[in-house]
PDB file of C-alpha atoms in Angstrom:
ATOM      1  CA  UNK A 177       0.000   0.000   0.000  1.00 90.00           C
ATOM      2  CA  UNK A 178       1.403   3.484  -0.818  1.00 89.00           C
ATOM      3  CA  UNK A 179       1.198   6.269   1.817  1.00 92.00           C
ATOM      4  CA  UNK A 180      -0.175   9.136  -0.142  1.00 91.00           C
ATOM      5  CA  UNK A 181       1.635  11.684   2.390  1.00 90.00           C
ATOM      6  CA  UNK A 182       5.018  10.427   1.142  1.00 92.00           C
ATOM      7  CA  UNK A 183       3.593   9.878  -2.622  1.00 88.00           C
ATOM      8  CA  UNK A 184       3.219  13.828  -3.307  1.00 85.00           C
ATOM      9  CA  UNK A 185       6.187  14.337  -1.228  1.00 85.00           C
ATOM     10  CA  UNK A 186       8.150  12.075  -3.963  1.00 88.00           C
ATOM     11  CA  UNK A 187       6.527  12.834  -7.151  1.00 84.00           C
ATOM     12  CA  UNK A 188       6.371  16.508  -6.094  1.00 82.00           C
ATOM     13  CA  UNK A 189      10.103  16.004  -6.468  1.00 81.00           C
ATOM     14  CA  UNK A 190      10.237  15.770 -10.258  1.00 82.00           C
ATOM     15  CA  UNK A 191      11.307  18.721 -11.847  1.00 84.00           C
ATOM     16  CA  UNK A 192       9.063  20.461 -14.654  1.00 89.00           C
ATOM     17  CA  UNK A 193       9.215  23.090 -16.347  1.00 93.00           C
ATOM     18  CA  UNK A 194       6.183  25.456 -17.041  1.00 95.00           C
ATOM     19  CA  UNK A 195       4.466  26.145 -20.287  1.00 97.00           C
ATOM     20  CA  UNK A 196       1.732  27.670 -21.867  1.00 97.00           C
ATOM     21  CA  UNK A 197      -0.595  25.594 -24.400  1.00 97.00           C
ATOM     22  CA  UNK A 198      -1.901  26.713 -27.063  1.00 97.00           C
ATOM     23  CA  UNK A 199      -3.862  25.564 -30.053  1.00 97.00           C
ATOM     24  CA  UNK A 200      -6.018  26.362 -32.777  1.00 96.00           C
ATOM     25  CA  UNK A 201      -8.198  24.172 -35.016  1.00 96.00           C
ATOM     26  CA  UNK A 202      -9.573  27.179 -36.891  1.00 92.00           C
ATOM     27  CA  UNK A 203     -13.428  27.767 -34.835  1.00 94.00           C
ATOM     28  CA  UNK A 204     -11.604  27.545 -31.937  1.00 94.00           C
ATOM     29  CA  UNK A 205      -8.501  28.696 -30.083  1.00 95.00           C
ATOM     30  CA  UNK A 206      -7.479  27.064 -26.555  1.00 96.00           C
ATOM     31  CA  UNK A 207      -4.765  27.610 -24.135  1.00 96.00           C
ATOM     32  CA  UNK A 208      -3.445  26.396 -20.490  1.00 96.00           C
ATOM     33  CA  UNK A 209      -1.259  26.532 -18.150  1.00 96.00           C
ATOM     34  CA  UNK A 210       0.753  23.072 -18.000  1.00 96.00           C
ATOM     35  CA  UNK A 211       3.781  21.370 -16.925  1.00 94.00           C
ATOM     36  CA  UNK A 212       4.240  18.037 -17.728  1.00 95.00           C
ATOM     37  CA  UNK A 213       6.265  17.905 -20.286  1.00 97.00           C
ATOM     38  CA  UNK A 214       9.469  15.910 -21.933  1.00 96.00           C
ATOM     39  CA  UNK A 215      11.513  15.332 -24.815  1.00 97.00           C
ATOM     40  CA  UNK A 216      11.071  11.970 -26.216  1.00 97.00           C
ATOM     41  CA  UNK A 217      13.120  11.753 -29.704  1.00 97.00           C
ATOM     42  CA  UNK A 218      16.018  13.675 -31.365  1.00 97.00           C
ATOM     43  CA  UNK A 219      14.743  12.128 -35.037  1.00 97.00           C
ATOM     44  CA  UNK A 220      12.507  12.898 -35.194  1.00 97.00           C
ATOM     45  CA  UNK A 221      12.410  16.138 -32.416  1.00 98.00           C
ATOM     46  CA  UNK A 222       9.395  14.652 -30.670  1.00 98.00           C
ATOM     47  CA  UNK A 223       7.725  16.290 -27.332  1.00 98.00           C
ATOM     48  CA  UNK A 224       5.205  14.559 -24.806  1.00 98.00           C
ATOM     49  CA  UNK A 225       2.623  16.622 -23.374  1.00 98.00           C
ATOM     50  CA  UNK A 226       0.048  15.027 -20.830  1.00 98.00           C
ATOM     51  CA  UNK A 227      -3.062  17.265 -21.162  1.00 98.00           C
ATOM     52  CA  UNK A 228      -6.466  17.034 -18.492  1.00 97.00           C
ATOM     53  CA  UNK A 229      -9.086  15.117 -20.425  1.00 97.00           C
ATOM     54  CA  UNK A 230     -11.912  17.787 -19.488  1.00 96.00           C
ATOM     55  CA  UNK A 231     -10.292  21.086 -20.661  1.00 96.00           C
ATOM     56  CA  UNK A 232     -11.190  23.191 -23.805  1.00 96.00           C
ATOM     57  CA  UNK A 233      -7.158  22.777 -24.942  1.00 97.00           C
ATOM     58  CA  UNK A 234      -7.573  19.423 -25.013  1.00 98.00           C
ATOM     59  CA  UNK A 235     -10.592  19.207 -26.909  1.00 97.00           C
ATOM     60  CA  UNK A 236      -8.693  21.649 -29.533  1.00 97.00           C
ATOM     61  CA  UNK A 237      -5.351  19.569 -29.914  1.00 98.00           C
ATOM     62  CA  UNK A 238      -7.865  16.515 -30.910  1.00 98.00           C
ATOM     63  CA  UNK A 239      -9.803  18.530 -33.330  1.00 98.00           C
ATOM     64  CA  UNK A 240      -6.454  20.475 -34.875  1.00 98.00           C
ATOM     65  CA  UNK A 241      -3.840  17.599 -34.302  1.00 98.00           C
ATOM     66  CA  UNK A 242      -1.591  20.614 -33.606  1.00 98.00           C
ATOM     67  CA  UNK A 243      -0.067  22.398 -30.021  1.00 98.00           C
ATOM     68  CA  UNK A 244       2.291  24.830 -29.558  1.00 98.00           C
ATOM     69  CA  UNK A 245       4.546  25.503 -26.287  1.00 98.00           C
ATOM     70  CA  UNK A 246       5.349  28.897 -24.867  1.00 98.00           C
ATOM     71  CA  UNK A 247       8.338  28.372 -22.360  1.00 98.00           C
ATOM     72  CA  UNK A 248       7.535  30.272 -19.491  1.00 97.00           C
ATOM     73  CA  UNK A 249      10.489  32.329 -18.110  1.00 97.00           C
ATOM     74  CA  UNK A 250      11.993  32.629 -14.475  1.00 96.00           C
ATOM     75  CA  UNK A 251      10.436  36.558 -14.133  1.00 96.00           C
ATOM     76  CA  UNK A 252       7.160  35.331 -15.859  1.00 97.00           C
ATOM     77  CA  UNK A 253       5.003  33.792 -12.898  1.00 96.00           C
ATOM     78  CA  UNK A 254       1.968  36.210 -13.907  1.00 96.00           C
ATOM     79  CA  UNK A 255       2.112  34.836 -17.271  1.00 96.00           C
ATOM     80  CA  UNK A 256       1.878  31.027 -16.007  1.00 95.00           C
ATOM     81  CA  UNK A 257      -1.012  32.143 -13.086  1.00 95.00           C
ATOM     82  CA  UNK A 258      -3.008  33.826 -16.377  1.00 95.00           C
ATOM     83  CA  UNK A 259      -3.653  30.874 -17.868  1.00 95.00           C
ATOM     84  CA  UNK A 260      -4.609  28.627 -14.954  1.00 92.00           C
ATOM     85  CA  UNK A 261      -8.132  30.004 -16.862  1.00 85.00           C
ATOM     86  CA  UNK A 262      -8.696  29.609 -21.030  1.00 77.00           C
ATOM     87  CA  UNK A 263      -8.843  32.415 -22.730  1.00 81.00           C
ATOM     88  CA  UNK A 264      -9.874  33.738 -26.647  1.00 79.00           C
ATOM     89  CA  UNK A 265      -8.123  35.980 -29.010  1.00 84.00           C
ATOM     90  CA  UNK A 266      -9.082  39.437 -28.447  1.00 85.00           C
ATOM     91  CA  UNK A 267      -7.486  42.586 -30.313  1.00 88.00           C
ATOM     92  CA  UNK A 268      -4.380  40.343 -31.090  1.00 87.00           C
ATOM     93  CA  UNK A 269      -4.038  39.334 -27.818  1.00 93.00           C
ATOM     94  CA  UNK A 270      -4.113  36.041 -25.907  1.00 94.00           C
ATOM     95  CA  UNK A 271      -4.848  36.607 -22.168  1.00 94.00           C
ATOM     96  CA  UNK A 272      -3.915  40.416 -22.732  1.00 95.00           C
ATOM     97  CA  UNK A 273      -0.332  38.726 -24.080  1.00 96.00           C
ATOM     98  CA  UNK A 274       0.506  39.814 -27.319  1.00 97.00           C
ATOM     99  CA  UNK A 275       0.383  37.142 -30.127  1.00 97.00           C
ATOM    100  CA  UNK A 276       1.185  36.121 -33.914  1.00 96.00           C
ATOM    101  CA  UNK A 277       0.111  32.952 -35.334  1.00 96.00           C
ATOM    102  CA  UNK A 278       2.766  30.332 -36.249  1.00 97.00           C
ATOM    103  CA  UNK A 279       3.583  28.498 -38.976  1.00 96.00           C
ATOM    104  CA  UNK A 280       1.543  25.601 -37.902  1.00 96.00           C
ATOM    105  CA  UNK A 281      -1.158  27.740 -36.992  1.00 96.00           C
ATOM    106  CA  UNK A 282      -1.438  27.970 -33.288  1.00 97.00           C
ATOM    107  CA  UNK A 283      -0.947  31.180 -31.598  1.00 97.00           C
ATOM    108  CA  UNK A 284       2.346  31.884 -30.354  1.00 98.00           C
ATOM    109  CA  UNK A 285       3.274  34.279 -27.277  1.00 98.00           C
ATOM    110  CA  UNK A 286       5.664  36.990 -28.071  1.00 97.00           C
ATOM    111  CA  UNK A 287       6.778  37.493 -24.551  1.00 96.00           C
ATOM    112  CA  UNK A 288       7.534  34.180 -23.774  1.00 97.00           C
ATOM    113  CA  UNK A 289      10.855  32.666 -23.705  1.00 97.00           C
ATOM    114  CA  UNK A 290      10.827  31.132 -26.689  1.00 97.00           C
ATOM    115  CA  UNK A 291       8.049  28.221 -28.465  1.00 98.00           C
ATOM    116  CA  UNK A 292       8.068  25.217 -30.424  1.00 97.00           C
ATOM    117  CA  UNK A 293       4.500  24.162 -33.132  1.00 98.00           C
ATOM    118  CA  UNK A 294       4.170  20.361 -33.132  1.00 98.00           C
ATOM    119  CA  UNK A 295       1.811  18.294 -35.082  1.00 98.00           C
ATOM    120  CA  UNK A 296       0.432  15.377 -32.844  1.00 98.00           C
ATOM    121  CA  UNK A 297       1.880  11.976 -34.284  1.00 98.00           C
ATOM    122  CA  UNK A 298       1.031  10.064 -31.113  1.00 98.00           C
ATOM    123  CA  UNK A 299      -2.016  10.087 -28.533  1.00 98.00           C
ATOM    124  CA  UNK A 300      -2.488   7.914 -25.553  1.00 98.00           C
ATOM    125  CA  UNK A 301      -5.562   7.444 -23.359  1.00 97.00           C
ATOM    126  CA  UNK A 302      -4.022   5.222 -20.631  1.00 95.00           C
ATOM    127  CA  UNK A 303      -7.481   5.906 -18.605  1.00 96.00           C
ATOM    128  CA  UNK A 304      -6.069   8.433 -16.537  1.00 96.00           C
ATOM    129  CA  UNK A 305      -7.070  12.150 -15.618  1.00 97.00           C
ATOM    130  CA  UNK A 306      -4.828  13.298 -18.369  1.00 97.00           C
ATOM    131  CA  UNK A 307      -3.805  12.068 -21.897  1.00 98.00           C
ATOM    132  CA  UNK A 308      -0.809  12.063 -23.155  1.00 98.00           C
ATOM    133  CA  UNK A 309       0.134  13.552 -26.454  1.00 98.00           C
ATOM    134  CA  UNK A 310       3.470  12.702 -28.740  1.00 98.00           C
ATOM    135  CA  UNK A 311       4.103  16.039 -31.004  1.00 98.00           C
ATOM    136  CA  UNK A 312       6.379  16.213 -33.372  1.00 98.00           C
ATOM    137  CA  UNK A 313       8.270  19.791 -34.043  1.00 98.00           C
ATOM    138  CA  UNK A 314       7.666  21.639 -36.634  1.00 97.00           C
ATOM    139  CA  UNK A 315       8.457  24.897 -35.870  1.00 97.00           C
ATOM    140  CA  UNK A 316      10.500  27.070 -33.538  1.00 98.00           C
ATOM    141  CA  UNK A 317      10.694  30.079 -32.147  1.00 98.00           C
ATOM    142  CA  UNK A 318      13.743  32.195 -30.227  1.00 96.00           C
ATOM    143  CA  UNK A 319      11.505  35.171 -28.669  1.00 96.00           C
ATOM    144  CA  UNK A 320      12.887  36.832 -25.287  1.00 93.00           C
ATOM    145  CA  UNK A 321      16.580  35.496 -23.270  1.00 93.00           C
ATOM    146  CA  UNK A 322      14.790  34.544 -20.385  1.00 95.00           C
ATOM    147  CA  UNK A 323      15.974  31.522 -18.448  1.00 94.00           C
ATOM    148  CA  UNK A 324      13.123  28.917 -17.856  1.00 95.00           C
ATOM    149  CA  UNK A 325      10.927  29.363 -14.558  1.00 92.00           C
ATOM    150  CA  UNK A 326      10.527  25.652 -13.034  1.00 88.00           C
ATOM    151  CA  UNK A 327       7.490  24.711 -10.916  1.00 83.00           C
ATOM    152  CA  UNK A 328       9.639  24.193  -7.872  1.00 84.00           C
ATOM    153  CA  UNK A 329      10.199  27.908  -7.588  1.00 87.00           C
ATOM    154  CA  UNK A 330       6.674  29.129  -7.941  1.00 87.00           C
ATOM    155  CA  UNK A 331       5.548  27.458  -4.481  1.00 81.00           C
ATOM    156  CA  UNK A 332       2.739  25.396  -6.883  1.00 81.00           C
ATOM    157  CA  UNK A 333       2.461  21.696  -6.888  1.00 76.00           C
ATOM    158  CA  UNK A 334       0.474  20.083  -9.805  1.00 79.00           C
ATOM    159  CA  UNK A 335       1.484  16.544  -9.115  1.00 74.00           C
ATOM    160  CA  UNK A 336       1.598  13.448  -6.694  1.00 65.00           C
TER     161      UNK A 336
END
């Protein structure tokens, strides 16, 4: 039996990264606030993303086959905390952040410290809370020379 006192403990332990979703599938445009996240493949450059089943951003990644990821950097924690909530394109903007739209389509956050477009080659439902998604790159994007902000030093947990 696993004590679930020392389970987030551990698995609150594993370092992530924060990023911000986002995807379009041409009605609709959906973002979020995530952080599980990994590289998986150098050929081809291949990302895993594990998205919650019952948010709008994941509903738009299975409709567009498409994400993009907006590194969030160290001095950026109001940008991460914005998009605990969705939000639409208004005026250009994306959560009052401005935007352009990528290559691939999804919307793409100029302040952020830099993106990547993937297409979705892989998708797992493992019958979990969250599914996991296997994106290939496509694109990429050197914005701002920010250094990444990790979850650790936010004082957040999403995990265990």
């Amino acid at each position: 039996m696993i004590d679930e006192a020392v389970k987030k403990k551990v698995l609150r332990k594993i370092h992530y990264g924060l990023f911000i979703a986002t995807s379009s599938d041409g009605k609709d445009t959906a973002s979020g606030t995530i952080n599980w996240v990994s590289q998986v493949s150098f050929k081809p450059p291949s990302v895993m993303v594990a998205i919650k089943k019952d948010s709008f951003i994941h509903k738009v990644i299975l409709s567009s086959k498409r994400f993009a990821l907006n590194v969030v950097g160290k001095d950026q924690k109001d940008m991460a905390q914005t998009f605990f909530k969705g939000h639409s394109v208004e005026n250009g903007k994306l959560g009052g952040y401005n935007i352009f739209i990528g290559e691939g389509g999804c919307p793409i956050i100029e302040d952020s410290a830099g993106a990547f477009e993937c297409e979705v080659i892989g998708h797992l439902d493992f019958g979990g809370d969250h599914d996991v998604f296997i994106g290939k790159l496509l694109h990429v994007y050197q914005l701002q020379d920010k250094e990444p902000l990790s979850m650790m030093e936010t004082g957040w947990y999403y995990g265990g």
